[in-house]
Amino acid sequence: MTHRDHLTPTSSGFFVSQEAPIHTDHPIPTPTAPAPDILRCAYMELVVTDLAASREFYVDVLDLVVTEEDEHTVYLRSMEEFIHHNLVLRQGPVAAVAAFSYRVRTPEDLDAAVAFYTELGCRVERRTEGFTKGIGDSVRVTDPLGFPYEFFYDVEHVERLAWRYDLYTPGALVRLDHFNQVTPDVPRAVKFMQDLGFRVTEDIQDEDGTVYAAWMRRKPTVHDTAMTGGDGPRMHHVAFSTHEKHNILAICDKLGALRRSDAIERGPGRHGVSNAFYLYLRDPDGHRIEIYTQDYYTGDPDNPVVTWDVHDNQRRDWWGNPVVPSWYTEASLVLDLDGNPQPVVARTDESEMAVTIGADGFSYTRRGDEQHGFKLGNTL
């Protein structure tokens, strides 16, 4: 009997259950202090090595809006945002992520964050004036997984540009959608995020129950963050939404017209996981940016958890196109609270790329298939 014999596949080829079928033998202790009530992923602080080149990429190519800037930092937001920023670009010596930042429901949730992480023995720093412009009282921590997290409530409001159609471009980015984190032990990370109040929406497993990735949410979408199995802690990508898939195609056309097509790492395509239309780009420092649209609502308390077979070549791309190896192996460093890169720990569980030889090219589309077809992976 295999790990999934009690589950029945749906007509779309995946499995569903009411609870995330993920177990860890090495859990992080659950604090007795209640977790802060997180609303949504709110912004990421990126350290970049060439601020001018990064500004040109995010502003002139991707059309994010400059809220404020100085010689060391650029604060950017998407068209529908009303808080000060969704992305901070800060000049620094090493390209890395300084903060995965979340907004919480009340000012008192900052006290809860301090108590929650202090009980875990994590380093915690609080600044009433905030760590970045436009954000007030904030708590930053190095979490037990090695990631730099921030929590805040107070924020400077700016104009929401949703009605400024004169400013919209064909590829307008309208919202920050999610983060994606690389960690060696996905079940351990999932258990900790569940203690923090996150719920699993989708995951990728094999017949033995090895978990290769999991998607978790606070807002009622597929995810606010995902945990991807690999050497970590690292940042896999930060994702911005467009309204429709034609906006993503327009971004591809613009990159081609600017002779910047080498910024496209993967896509456009449609994911099996999340059902979203996607495009992956690399910025001048190699930070990965996903452009994302058309996932689905997950806000009901009995929202089914979707489990994908790691050998199903439609899980990562619904059309069965292979995943480029860099997408599995490359990611951004993350910093501790002193600004030093965190050491990267190797994953010891099997890697998703290794079990789907040539990225996704040797996977099956339907269990029992013996013919592999003509996909690129078959020639690698």
CSV table of C-alpha atoms in Angstrom, one decimal, residues 3 60 76 101 153 174 197 203 248 279 288 299 312 317 379:
chain,number,residue,atom,x,y,z
A,3,HIS,CA,1.0,6.7,1.0
A,60,ASP,CA,10.8,51.2,-16.8
A,76,LEU,CA,7.7,50.7,-5.2
A,101,SER,CA,7.0,41.4,5.4
A,153,TYR,CA,0.3,47.4,11.3
A,174,VAL,CA,-1.8,45.3,-9.8
A,197,GLY,CA,-1.9,30.4,11.4
A,203,ASP,CA,1.3,20.3,-2.1
A,248,ILE,CA,1.5,38.7,-19.1
A,279,LEU,CA,5.8,34.1,-16.2
A,288,ARG,CA,13.4,35.8,-9.4
A,299,GLY,CA,-11.4,31.3,1.9
A,312,ASP,CA,2.8,14.3,-12.9
A,317,ASP,CA,3.1,23.4,-16.2
A,379,THR,CA,16.2,14.5,-25.4
